[in-house]
Amino acid sequence: MAEYSPLSTSEDQPTPQLQNKREFKINYITIFFFLAIGITLWTSIPSLIYLFSGRLEKSIPIEPSQESSVPTHTSPILNFEPSEPHPEMTKRIISAYFTSWSIYAREFNVKDLDAKKISHINYAFANLDADGSVKLGDPWADTDKHFDGDSWNEGGNNLYGNWKQLGLLKKNNRHLKVLISIGGWTWSTNFPAVAADLSKRKRMIASAIKMMYDLGADGIDIDWEYPSTESDADNYVELCKEFRHELDKYAEKIGEKIPFLLTAAVPCEPNVYKKRLKDMSKYLDFFNLMSYDMAGSWSSVTGHQANLYGDDLSVDKAVTSYISRGVPAQKIVVGIPMYGRSFIKTKGIGHPFDGIGEGTWEKGVFDYKKLPPQNAQEFFDDKVVASYSYDSITKELVSYDTPDVVRLKTKYVIDKNLRGVMNWEISADFFASHSRSLLAIEFDSLDGTNCLDSTPNHIYYPDSVYDNVRSYFD
């Protein structure tokens, strides 16, 4: 940008002794004209800097429709500063984990998602290899399966599977962001060694970002379960720092003004979450707090698995601890379990048990939409804000969140000025049209469309290996 220099106003210049009125008026108008231009340019500088900085305000709303405009990708942008990921975000997040395996026996597909009620989807899971490579968790479900409407006769190299379906969903709902979730309980084994090795970290980050732009994702969700040592904590910070730098570097490369997202799924258990949270927060957009599994088959007595309050483990204790350790409240997303944990041969909450129930898909775990079990009665514990069902005949107790508990948790999110809620996992909920749908209750309790984060998603992927992703399914 050319430097602005005002016109000379030196009083040493000779002034004609005789001028008629017309000459005086012309000179006066000329001076005023150039002065006005100078003032306009000067006051425009901050706007021009902002325009070329590549950081659009995250809270700018857009209509989530197919006709939404596409961001311009030809404007140059400046380097992102990794220590401050994004501008402050003001609207709420309602995120949901969508699992690759939900399309099998669960018969829950991308088309079943109510995208109008969701701001972010975390796609679970990508695998982390020992050498640091990030790979698809289920290639057939992820990229290969042909769904209804997919052609078998298209030319070129095209994306199919769940990721094509997610791309189409994003195209029609421009507020909807989709992230690749890496790890999870099964595929977290290699995190410690990869995070500790610079070359492996680089390989992980490079392969994850390539997967992101190949599939048309909006960012990366790190699901390391769990870092357990001080070295893990230090290496986790380095991983986040380098991830943020490379994500911003890639956005700069393609001229993208909307930053790619970096998030992490984090636990509630005190011995695990007492790490370098403040340092991680510099690089993460938000933390997905896994505020569930506080009781289960590993417990000595029955207990609430997701109680809001309590003397031992609770959502509130975890939130308070994260904030006290330097995580801004607006970066905390509270997890909601869409499942229940079963205990059998027990007299009730706080009593011994002997085994766990059959569950819906795995022993001891019921889909929320299958609860309460037939003949069981639901109970609400107002002291800790938790709920459960109990069958006095079979002696089975199931701990899960009812609609009333979720309403109180969303109120807690508002009162504490937290970022929003996250759901594990969406196939276990009722369809959003059902009166007991937890997703619908969250959406309504957080003030619906007025609350939902509507930052535009990404649709520009010039480096994708897939023809239909590069053309954004046109």
Tab-separated table of C-alpha atoms in Angstrom:
chain	number	residue	atom	x	y	z
A	1	MET	CA	0.000	0.000	0.000
A	2	ALA	CA	1.449	3.430	-0.952
A	3	GLU	CA	2.346	5.650	1.971
A	4	TYR	CA	-0.006	8.570	2.423
A	5	SER	CA	1.674	12.024	2.422
A	6	PRO	CA	-0.435	15.175	2.954
A	7	LEU	CA	-0.105	18.104	0.586
A	8	SER	CA	2.433	20.711	1.553
A	9	THR	CA	0.973	23.518	3.677
A	10	SER	CA	4.223	25.391	4.246
A	11	GLU	CA	3.678	29.088	5.033
A	12	ASP	CA	7.046	29.930	3.398
A	13	GLN	CA	5.538	29.718	-0.079
A	14	PRO	CA	5.029	33.164	-1.735
A	15	THR	CA	1.420	34.312	-1.892
A	16	PRO	CA	0.206	36.501	-4.756
A	17	GLN	CA	-0.846	39.910	-3.522
A	18	LEU	CA	-3.749	40.216	-5.920
A	19	GLN	CA	-6.402	37.556	-6.603
A	20	ASN	CA	-9.943	37.892	-7.706
A	21	LYS	CA	-12.794	36.100	-5.924
A	22	ARG	CA	-13.058	33.307	-8.476
A	23	GLU	CA	-9.377	32.330	-8.141
A	24	PHE	CA	-9.718	32.317	-4.350
A	25	LYS	CA	-12.827	30.118	-4.518
A	26	ILE	CA	-11.171	27.619	-6.881
A	27	ASN	CA	-8.086	27.310	-4.658
A	28	TYR	CA	-10.257	26.924	-1.560
A	29	ILE	CA	-12.325	24.159	-3.185
A	30	THR	CA	-9.185	22.395	-4.429
A	31	ILE	CA	-7.614	22.393	-0.972
A	32	PHE	CA	-10.836	21.160	0.603
A	33	PHE	CA	-11.165	18.397	-2.014
A	34	PHE	CA	-7.679	16.992	-1.436
A	35	LEU	CA	-8.041	17.348	2.310
A	36	ALA	CA	-11.258	15.285	2.190
A	37	ILE	CA	-9.536	12.587	0.142
A	38	GLY	CA	-6.677	12.470	2.631
A	39	ILE	CA	-9.016	12.075	5.581
A	40	THR	CA	-10.951	9.321	3.795
A	41	LEU	CA	-7.779	7.383	3.021
A	42	TRP	CA	-6.503	7.769	6.562
A	43	THR	CA	-9.717	6.500	8.159
A	44	SER	CA	-9.864	3.594	5.689
A	45	ILE	CA	-6.477	2.173	6.647
A	46	PRO	CA	-7.782	0.019	9.568
A	47	SER	CA	-10.477	-1.460	7.341
A	48	LEU	CA	-7.980	-2.220	4.610
A	49	ILE	CA	-5.633	-3.865	7.085
A	50	TYR	CA	-8.515	-5.963	8.382
A	51	LEU	CA	-9.569	-6.920	4.879
A	52	PHE	CA	-6.119	-8.215	3.985
A	53	SER	CA	-5.394	-9.792	7.322
A	54	GLY	CA	-7.310	-12.929	6.390
A	55	ARG	CA	-9.266	-13.016	9.640
A	56	LEU	CA	-12.968	-12.624	9.096
A	57	GLU	CA	-14.999	-12.244	12.272
A	58	LYS	CA	-16.202	-15.723	13.244
A	59	SER	CA	-19.597	-14.575	14.447
A	60	ILE	CA	-20.800	-13.081	11.168
A	61	PRO	CA	-24.084	-14.859	10.499
A	62	ILE	CA	-25.045	-16.352	7.163
A	63	GLU	CA	-28.195	-18.062	6.100
A	64	PRO	CA	-27.516	-21.814	6.035
A	65	SER	CA	-28.839	-22.322	2.535
A	66	GLN	CA	-27.640	-23.632	-0.778
A	67	GLU	CA	-27.633	-20.121	-2.194
A	68	SER	CA	-25.143	-18.768	0.359
A	69	SER	CA	-22.252	-16.947	-1.248
A	70	VAL	CA	-18.856	-18.555	-1.650
A	71	PRO	CA	-15.896	-16.752	-0.033
A	72	THR	CA	-13.450	-15.113	-2.436
A	73	HIS	CA	-10.168	-16.994	-2.556
A	74	THR	CA	-8.048	-14.668	-4.673
A	75	SER	CA	-7.288	-11.990	-2.078
A	76	PRO	CA	-3.828	-12.149	-0.481
A	77	ILE	CA	-3.679	-12.655	3.264
A	78	LEU	CA	-1.072	-12.113	5.940
A	79	ASN	CA	0.505	-14.827	8.075
A	80	PHE	CA	-1.678	-16.062	10.930
A	81	GLU	CA	-0.247	-15.664	14.434
A	82	PRO	CA	-0.411	-19.183	15.912
A	83	SER	CA	-0.650	-17.943	19.497
A	84	GLU	CA	-4.153	-16.555	18.933
A	85	PRO	CA	-6.146	-18.995	16.794
A	86	HIS	CA	-9.270	-16.986	16.022
A	87	PRO	CA	-11.215	-13.892	17.020
A	88	GLU	CA	-13.532	-14.289	20.003
A	89	MET	CA	-16.634	-16.282	19.118
A	90	THR	CA	-19.974	-15.228	20.499
A	91	LYS	CA	-22.553	-17.754	19.318
A	92	ARG	CA	-23.104	-21.258	20.682
A	93	ILE	CA	-21.778	-24.534	19.403
A	94	ILE	CA	-23.977	-27.606	19.147
A	95	SER	CA	-21.665	-30.341	17.955
A	96	ALA	CA	-22.210	-34.035	17.412
A	97	TYR	CA	-19.919	-36.976	16.844
A	98	PHE	CA	-20.941	-39.009	13.804
A	99	THR	CA	-19.331	-42.449	13.744
A	100	SER	CA	-18.339	-44.306	10.589
A	101	TRP	CA	-19.838	-47.526	11.981
A	102	SER	CA	-23.295	-46.029	12.500
A	103	ILE	CA	-24.196	-46.830	8.874
A	104	TYR	CA	-24.064	-50.580	9.536
A	105	ALA	CA	-26.323	-52.289	12.085
A	106	ARG	CA	-27.426	-48.970	13.561
A	107	GLU	CA	-28.706	-47.917	10.109
A	108	PHE	CA	-28.027	-44.254	10.791
A	109	ASN	CA	-26.708	-42.295	7.823
A	110	VAL	CA	-25.604	-38.742	7.105
A	111	LYS	CA	-29.002	-38.043	5.542
A	112	ASP	CA	-30.578	-38.678	8.954
A	113	LEU	CA	-28.766	-35.719	10.524
A	114	ASP	CA	-30.813	-32.596	11.246
A	115	ALA	CA	-28.142	-30.149	10.085
A	116	LYS	CA	-30.245	-27.097	10.928
A	117	LYS	CA	-29.746	-27.910	14.619
A	118	ILE	CA	-26.004	-28.666	14.472
A	119	SER	CA	-23.068	-26.288	14.040
A	120	HIS	CA	-20.214	-28.830	14.037
A	121	ILE	CA	-19.859	-32.534	13.245
A	122	ASN	CA	-16.837	-34.526	14.413
A	123	TYR	CA	-16.362	-37.550	12.163
A	124	ALA	CA	-15.084	-40.509	14.189
A	125	PHE	CA	-12.466	-41.780	13.668
A	126	ALA	CA	-9.261	-41.545	11.693
A	127	ASN	CA	-6.454	-43.856	12.796
A	128	LEU	CA	-2.982	-42.792	13.927
A	129	ASP	CA	-0.238	-45.207	12.841
A	130	ALA	CA	2.978	-45.779	14.770
A	131	ASP	CA	4.991	-43.778	12.216
A	132	GLY	CA	2.665	-40.788	12.645
A	133	SER	CA	0.611	-41.284	9.490
A	134	VAL	CA	-3.078	-40.453	9.802
A	135	LYS	CA	-5.208	-42.921	7.862
A	136	LEU	CA	-8.875	-43.575	7.209
A	137	GLY	CA	-10.550	-45.650	9.885
A	138	ASP	CA	-12.914	-47.449	7.490
A	139	PRO	CA	-12.141	-46.681	3.822
A	140	TRP	CA	-15.300	-48.348	2.510
A	141	ALA	CA	-17.625	-46.353	4.776
A	142	ASP	CA	-15.519	-43.194	4.618
A	143	THR	CA	-14.832	-42.757	0.909
A	144	ASP	CA	-16.014	-45.742	-1.164
A	145	LYS	CA	-19.610	-46.729	-0.423
A	146	HIS	CA	-22.163	-45.604	-3.007
A	147	PHE	CA	-25.327	-44.248	-1.432
A	148	ASP	CA	-28.657	-43.582	-3.139
A	149	GLY	CA	-28.127	-41.028	-5.885
A	150	ASP	CA	-24.433	-41.829	-6.397
A	151	SER	CA	-23.526	-42.733	-9.957
A	152	TRP	CA	-21.413	-45.733	-10.910
A	153	ASN	CA	-20.595	-44.196	-14.292
A	154	GLU	CA	-18.979	-40.874	-13.417
A	155	GLY	CA	-15.670	-40.101	-15.041
A	156	GLY	CA	-12.622	-39.005	-13.093
A	157	ASN	CA	-11.540	-39.674	-9.530
A	158	ASN	CA	-14.487	-38.916	-7.263
A	159	LEU	CA	-15.214	-39.084	-3.554
A	160	TYR	CA	-18.061	-41.281	-2.289
A	161	GLY	CA	-18.943	-42.769	1.083
A	162	ASN	CA	-19.861	-40.794	4.169
A	163	TRP	CA	-17.558	-37.962	3.222
A	164	LYS	CA	-19.361	-37.242	-0.024
A	165	GLN	CA	-22.633	-37.221	1.904
A	166	LEU	CA	-21.135	-34.809	4.426
A	167	GLY	CA	-19.878	-32.603	1.600
A	168	LEU	CA	-23.351	-32.402	0.102
A	169	LEU	CA	-24.771	-31.641	3.543
A	170	LYS	CA	-22.252	-28.821	3.979
A	171	LYS	CA	-23.085	-27.431	0.561
A	172	ASN	CA	-26.751	-27.124	1.502
A	173	ASN	CA	-26.055	-25.899	5.052
A	174	ARG	CA	-23.283	-23.334	4.882
A	175	HIS	CA	-23.144	-22.913	8.663
A	176	LEU	CA	-22.245	-26.600	9.181
A	177	LYS	CA	-18.570	-27.380	9.872
A	178	VAL	CA	-17.205	-30.949	9.727
A	179	LEU	CA	-13.976	-32.010	11.432
A	180	ILE	CA	-11.903	-35.187	11.223
A	181	SER	CA	-11.558	-36.697	14.684
A	182	ILE	CA	-8.257	-38.538	15.106
A	183	GLY	CA	-7.773	-41.293	17.664
A	184	GLY	CA	-10.517	-42.189	20.085
A	185	TRP	CA	-10.249	-44.911	22.687
A	186	THR	CA	-9.188	-47.629	20.223
A	187	TRP	CA	-6.686	-45.636	18.177
A	188	SER	CA	-4.933	-43.540	20.835
A	189	THR	CA	-2.161	-46.070	21.501
A	190	ASN	CA	0.381	-44.323	19.283
A	191	PHE	CA	-0.190	-40.758	20.477
A	192	PRO	CA	2.545	-40.665	23.178
A	193	ALA	CA	5.335	-41.862	20.876
A	194	VAL	CA	4.198	-39.769	17.916
A	195	ALA	CA	3.801	-36.583	19.961
A	196	ALA	CA	7.279	-37.080	21.469
A	197	ASP	CA	9.047	-37.332	18.099
A	198	LEU	CA	9.399	-34.219	15.933
A	199	SER	CA	9.554	-36.118	12.638
A	200	LYS	CA	6.501	-38.209	13.551
A	201	ARG	CA	4.586	-35.099	14.636
A	202	LYS	CA	5.353	-33.511	11.294
A	203	ARG	CA	4.169	-36.629	9.484
A	204	MET	CA	0.978	-36.717	11.541
A	205	ILE	CA	0.201	-33.067	10.891
A	206	ALA	CA	1.016	-33.206	7.173
A	207	SER	CA	-1.038	-36.358	6.583
A	208	ALA	CA	-3.964	-35.041	8.649
A	209	ILE	CA	-4.073	-31.765	6.724
A	210	LYS	CA	-3.862	-33.638	3.426
A	211	MET	CA	-6.771	-35.815	4.531
A	212	MET	CA	-8.642	-32.668	5.531
A	213	TYR	CA	-8.408	-30.994	2.138
A	214	ASP	CA	-8.802	-34.253	0.195
A	215	LEU	CA	-12.102	-35.026	1.954
A	216	GLY	CA	-13.337	-31.438	2.205
A	217	ALA	CA	-13.231	-31.055	5.995
A	218	ASP	CA	-13.160	-27.860	8.040
A	219	GLY	CA	-10.547	-28.852	10.573
A	220	ILE	CA	-9.067	-31.431	12.919
A	221	ASP	CA	-10.304	-32.753	16.265
A	222	ILE	CA	-7.597	-34.455	18.366
A	223	ASP	CA	-9.025	-37.251	20.521
A	224	TRP	CA	-6.030	-38.471	22.525
A	225	GLU	CA	-7.282	-40.825	25.252
A	226	TYR	CA	-5.323	-39.997	27.334
A	227	PRO	CA	-2.073	-38.111	27.955
A	228	SER	CA	-0.875	-39.341	31.350
A	229	THR	CA	2.602	-37.934	32.068
A	230	GLU	CA	4.225	-34.525	32.243
A	231	SER	CA	6.132	-35.382	29.074
A	232	ASP	CA	2.833	-36.183	27.358
A	233	ALA	CA	1.525	-32.801	28.487
A	234	ASP	CA	4.558	-30.966	27.099
A	235	ASN	CA	4.410	-32.876	23.817
A	236	TYR	CA	0.673	-32.267	23.494
A	237	VAL	CA	1.311	-28.517	23.604
A	238	GLU	CA	3.943	-28.840	20.873
A	239	LEU	CA	1.561	-30.932	18.783
A	240	CYS	CA	-1.180	-28.302	19.096
A	241	LYS	CA	1.234	-25.457	18.368
A	242	GLU	CA	2.619	-27.088	15.228
A	243	PHE	CA	-0.851	-28.146	14.075
A	244	ARG	CA	-2.123	-24.576	14.411
A	245	HIS	CA	0.849	-23.186	12.509
A	246	GLU	CA	0.465	-25.633	9.623
A	247	LEU	CA	-3.323	-25.222	9.396
A	248	ASP	CA	-2.933	-21.458	9.193
A	249	LYS	CA	-0.074	-21.815	6.738
A	250	TYR	CA	-2.255	-23.942	4.467
A	251	ALA	CA	-5.125	-21.449	4.693
A	252	GLU	CA	-2.688	-18.724	3.681
A	253	LYS	CA	-1.409	-20.805	0.783
A	254	ILE	CA	-4.845	-21.174	-0.809
A	255	GLY	CA	-5.936	-17.626	0.049
A	256	GLU	CA	-8.591	-18.792	2.505
A	257	LYS	CA	-9.831	-16.113	4.882
A	258	ILE	CA	-11.739	-18.440	7.206
A	259	PRO	CA	-9.277	-20.313	9.454
A	260	PHE	CA	-9.390	-24.091	9.651
A	261	LEU	CA	-10.444	-25.401	13.059
A	262	LEU	CA	-8.360	-27.221	15.639
A	263	THR	CA	-10.132	-28.770	18.635
A	264	ALA	CA	-9.472	-31.481	21.218
A	265	ALA	CA	-11.623	-33.968	23.095
A	266	VAL	CA	-10.570	-33.786	26.738
A	267	PRO	CA	-11.509	-35.732	29.890
A	268	CYS	CA	-13.136	-34.853	33.205
A	269	GLU	CA	-10.995	-37.132	35.372
A	270	PRO	CA	-8.767	-34.913	37.576
A	271	ASN	CA	-5.580	-36.970	37.279
A	272	VAL	CA	-5.795	-36.665	33.512
A	273	TYR	CA	-6.865	-33.102	32.919
A	274	LYS	CA	-4.290	-31.459	35.245
A	275	LYS	CA	-1.999	-30.693	32.332
A	276	ARG	CA	-0.815	-27.603	30.420
A	277	LEU	CA	-4.318	-26.521	29.550
A	278	LYS	CA	-3.584	-22.797	29.357
A	279	ASP	CA	-0.794	-23.413	26.854
A	280	MET	CA	-2.994	-25.731	24.788
A	281	SER	CA	-5.717	-23.102	24.796
A	282	LYS	CA	-3.496	-20.724	22.821
A	283	TYR	CA	-3.768	-23.000	19.811
A	284	LEU	CA	-7.164	-24.711	20.140
A	285	ASP	CA	-10.448	-23.189	19.037
A	286	PHE	CA	-12.320	-25.059	21.744
A	287	PHE	CA	-12.187	-28.056	24.078
A	288	ASN	CA	-14.771	-30.844	23.754
A	289	LEU	CA	-15.202	-31.828	27.399
A	290	MET	CA	-16.002	-35.544	27.675
A	291	SER	CA	-18.207	-34.942	30.697
A	292	TYR	CA	-19.551	-38.475	31.002
A	293	ASP	CA	-18.381	-41.975	31.985
A	294	MET	CA	-17.952	-40.822	35.583
A	295	ALA	CA	-19.328	-44.196	36.673
A	296	GLY	CA	-19.563	-47.582	34.997
A	297	SER	CA	-18.552	-51.231	35.129
A	298	TRP	CA	-15.193	-50.231	36.662
A	299	SER	CA	-16.877	-48.591	39.672
A	300	SER	CA	-17.219	-50.228	43.094
A	301	VAL	CA	-20.814	-49.020	43.531
A	302	THR	CA	-23.464	-47.676	41.169
A	303	GLY	CA	-23.253	-43.992	40.367
A	304	HIS	CA	-24.286	-41.208	38.030
A	305	GLN	CA	-22.221	-41.199	34.864
A	306	ALA	CA	-22.789	-37.530	33.942
A	307	ASN	CA	-23.956	-35.603	37.018
A	308	LEU	CA	-23.763	-31.823	36.787
A	309	TYR	CA	-22.803	-31.340	40.443
A	310	GLY	CA	-21.419	-33.543	43.197
A	311	ASP	CA	-18.701	-33.987	45.795
A	312	ASP	CA	-16.495	-36.219	43.657
A	313	LEU	CA	-16.486	-36.179	39.858
A	314	SER	CA	-18.927	-33.792	38.191
A	315	VAL	CA	-19.349	-31.614	35.120
A	316	ASP	CA	-19.130	-28.465	37.229
A	317	LYS	CA	-15.915	-29.545	38.973
A	318	ALA	CA	-14.286	-30.238	35.608
A	319	VAL	CA	-15.450	-26.940	34.088
A	320	THR	CA	-14.297	-25.002	37.150
A	321	SER	CA	-10.906	-26.705	37.041
A	322	TYR	CA	-10.395	-26.004	33.341
A	323	ILE	CA	-11.227	-22.331	33.832
A	324	SER	CA	-8.964	-22.058	36.895
A	325	ARG	CA	-6.116	-23.495	34.810
A	326	GLY	CA	-6.414	-20.810	32.169
A	327	VAL	CA	-8.961	-22.100	29.657
A	328	PRO	CA	-11.440	-19.341	28.715
A	329	ALA	CA	-15.055	-20.243	29.453
A	330	GLN	CA	-15.943	-19.555	25.817
A	331	LYS	CA	-13.607	-22.346	24.724
A	332	ILE	CA	-15.339	-25.039	26.799
A	333	VAL	CA	-17.958	-27.266	25.148
A	334	VAL	CA	-19.825	-29.536	27.571
A	335	GLY	CA	-20.317	-33.147	26.494
A	336	ILE	CA	-23.764	-34.749	26.641
A	337	PRO	CA	-23.969	-38.576	26.619
A	338	MET	CA	-26.552	-39.977	24.238
A	339	TYR	CA	-26.344	-43.338	25.968
A	340	GLY	CA	-26.835	-44.882	29.380
A	341	ARG	CA	-24.609	-47.101	31.518
A	342	SER	CA	-26.190	-50.157	33.123
A	343	PHE	CA	-25.700	-51.806	36.519
A	344	ILE	CA	-27.501	-55.013	37.528
A	345	LYS	CA	-28.299	-56.783	40.781
A	346	THR	CA	-28.314	-53.554	42.732
A	347	LYS	CA	-30.604	-51.806	45.204
A	348	GLY	CA	-30.106	-48.355	43.660
A	349	ILE	CA	-27.730	-45.395	43.387
A	350	GLY	CA	-24.693	-45.682	45.621
A	351	HIS	CA	-25.175	-49.385	46.269
A	352	PRO	CA	-23.000	-52.333	45.214
A	353	PHE	CA	-23.835	-54.112	41.954
A	354	ASP	CA	-22.985	-57.416	40.379
A	355	GLY	CA	-22.505	-57.054	36.638
A	356	ILE	CA	-23.849	-54.921	33.819
A	357	GLY	CA	-26.863	-55.246	31.528
A	358	GLU	CA	-26.987	-56.494	27.964
A	359	GLY	CA	-27.022	-53.050	26.384
A	360	THR	CA	-28.076	-52.129	22.850
A	361	TRP	CA	-24.913	-52.801	20.833
A	362	GLU	CA	-22.350	-53.537	23.511
A	363	LYS	CA	-22.663	-54.955	26.982
A	364	GLY	CA	-23.551	-52.403	29.645
A	365	VAL	CA	-24.363	-49.522	27.279
A	366	PHE	CA	-27.830	-48.568	26.018
A	367	ASP	CA	-28.674	-46.123	23.245
A	368	TYR	CA	-30.553	-43.192	24.725
A	369	LYS	CA	-33.432	-43.761	22.295
A	370	LYS	CA	-33.957	-47.202	23.893
A	371	LEU	CA	-34.357	-45.740	27.380
A	372	PRO	CA	-35.919	-46.127	29.821
A	373	PRO	CA	-36.105	-49.928	29.579
A	374	GLN	CA	-39.570	-51.401	29.567
A	375	ASN	CA	-41.140	-51.455	33.060
A	376	ALA	CA	-38.378	-49.256	34.517
A	377	GLN	CA	-39.151	-45.985	36.274
A	378	GLU	CA	-37.184	-42.770	35.719
A	379	PHE	CA	-35.766	-40.839	38.680
A	380	PHE	CA	-34.281	-37.354	38.994
A	381	ASP	CA	-31.617	-36.506	41.567
A	382	ASP	CA	-32.054	-32.776	42.134
A	383	LYS	CA	-29.072	-32.538	44.493
A	384	VAL	CA	-26.506	-33.355	41.797
A	385	VAL	CA	-28.710	-32.784	38.705
A	386	ALA	CA	-28.656	-36.294	37.295
A	387	SER	CA	-31.171	-38.928	36.252
A	388	TYR	CA	-31.475	-42.677	35.961
A	389	SER	CA	-33.983	-45.479	35.545
A	390	TYR	CA	-34.519	-48.380	37.914
A	391	ASP	CA	-36.459	-51.599	37.603
A	392	SER	CA	-37.354	-52.885	41.058
A	393	ILE	CA	-38.111	-56.348	39.653
A	394	THR	CA	-34.969	-56.961	37.574
A	395	LYS	CA	-32.812	-54.777	39.874
A	396	GLU	CA	-31.244	-53.027	36.881
A	397	LEU	CA	-30.224	-49.358	37.115
A	398	VAL	CA	-29.292	-47.288	34.044
A	399	SER	CA	-27.622	-43.870	34.394
A	400	TYR	CA	-28.331	-41.405	31.561
A	401	ASP	CA	-29.421	-37.829	30.843
A	402	THR	CA	-33.160	-37.244	30.484
A	403	PRO	CA	-34.632	-34.194	28.722
A	404	ASP	CA	-34.970	-32.374	32.064
A	405	VAL	CA	-31.290	-32.866	32.857
A	406	VAL	CA	-30.241	-31.654	29.409
A	407	ARG	CA	-32.369	-28.528	29.822
A	408	LEU	CA	-30.587	-27.796	33.095
A	409	LYS	CA	-27.190	-28.445	31.508
A	410	THR	CA	-27.897	-26.028	28.676
A	411	LYS	CA	-28.969	-23.449	31.266
A	412	TYR	CA	-25.664	-24.091	33.019
A	413	VAL	CA	-23.828	-23.465	29.723
A	414	ILE	CA	-25.621	-20.129	29.347
A	415	ASP	CA	-25.139	-19.084	32.980
A	416	LYS	CA	-21.418	-19.924	32.900
A	417	ASN	CA	-20.960	-18.335	29.455
A	418	LEU	CA	-19.573	-21.586	28.053
A	419	ARG	CA	-19.215	-22.219	24.319
A	420	GLY	CA	-21.903	-24.857	23.900
A	421	VAL	CA	-22.618	-28.573	23.992
A	422	MET	CA	-21.210	-31.672	22.307
A	423	ASN	CA	-22.985	-35.016	21.840
A	424	TRP	CA	-21.561	-38.534	21.854
A	425	GLU	CA	-22.854	-39.943	19.621
A	426	ILE	CA	-25.679	-38.749	17.416
A	427	SER	CA	-27.007	-42.099	16.122
A	428	ALA	CA	-28.164	-42.998	19.648
A	429	ASP	CA	-30.555	-40.047	19.907
A	430	PHE	CA	-34.178	-39.996	18.814
A	431	PHE	CA	-34.766	-38.267	15.503
A	432	ALA	CA	-34.941	-34.512	16.046
A	433	SER	CA	-38.701	-34.500	15.436
A	434	HIS	CA	-39.244	-36.672	18.529
A	435	SER	CA	-40.302	-34.959	21.763
A	436	ARG	CA	-37.464	-36.643	23.692
A	437	SER	CA	-34.707	-35.821	21.205
A	438	LEU	CA	-31.785	-34.418	23.188
A	439	LEU	CA	-30.472	-32.569	20.135
A	440	ALA	CA	-33.800	-30.790	19.661
A	441	ILE	CA	-33.953	-29.937	23.369
A	442	GLU	CA	-30.436	-28.463	23.258
A	443	PHE	CA	-31.309	-26.420	20.183
A	444	ASP	CA	-34.496	-25.021	21.705
A	445	SER	CA	-32.948	-24.410	25.130
A	446	LEU	CA	-30.058	-22.461	23.602
A	447	ASP	CA	-32.485	-20.248	21.637
A	448	GLY	CA	-32.449	-22.094	18.349
A	449	THR	CA	-31.234	-20.453	15.161
A	450	ASN	CA	-30.560	-17.208	17.025
A	451	CYS	CA	-27.864	-18.930	19.083
A	452	LEU	CA	-26.211	-21.292	16.620
A	453	ASP	CA	-22.676	-20.552	15.456
A	454	SER	CA	-23.074	-19.673	11.782
A	455	THR	CA	-19.495	-19.085	10.721
A	456	PRO	CA	-19.310	-20.160	7.045
A	457	ASN	CA	-17.839	-23.564	6.346
A	458	HIS	CA	-15.122	-24.223	3.784
A	459	ILE	CA	-15.990	-25.135	0.224
A	460	TYR	CA	-12.721	-24.384	-1.570
A	461	TYR	CA	-10.289	-27.309	-1.808
A	462	PRO	CA	-8.060	-26.741	-4.853
A	463	ASP	CA	-5.563	-29.440	-3.818
A	464	SER	CA	-7.991	-32.313	-3.205
A	465	VAL	CA	-7.256	-35.549	-5.047
A	466	TYR	CA	-10.983	-35.863	-5.747
A	467	ASP	CA	-12.484	-34.143	-8.772
A	468	ASN	CA	-15.902	-33.657	-7.194
A	469	VAL	CA	-14.394	-32.113	-4.040
A	470	ARG	CA	-12.367	-29.636	-6.104
A	471	SER	CA	-15.548	-28.670	-7.973
A	472	TYR	CA	-17.528	-28.837	-4.728
A	473	PHE	CA	-19.977	-31.350	-6.134
A	474	ASP	CA	-21.183	-29.051	-8.926
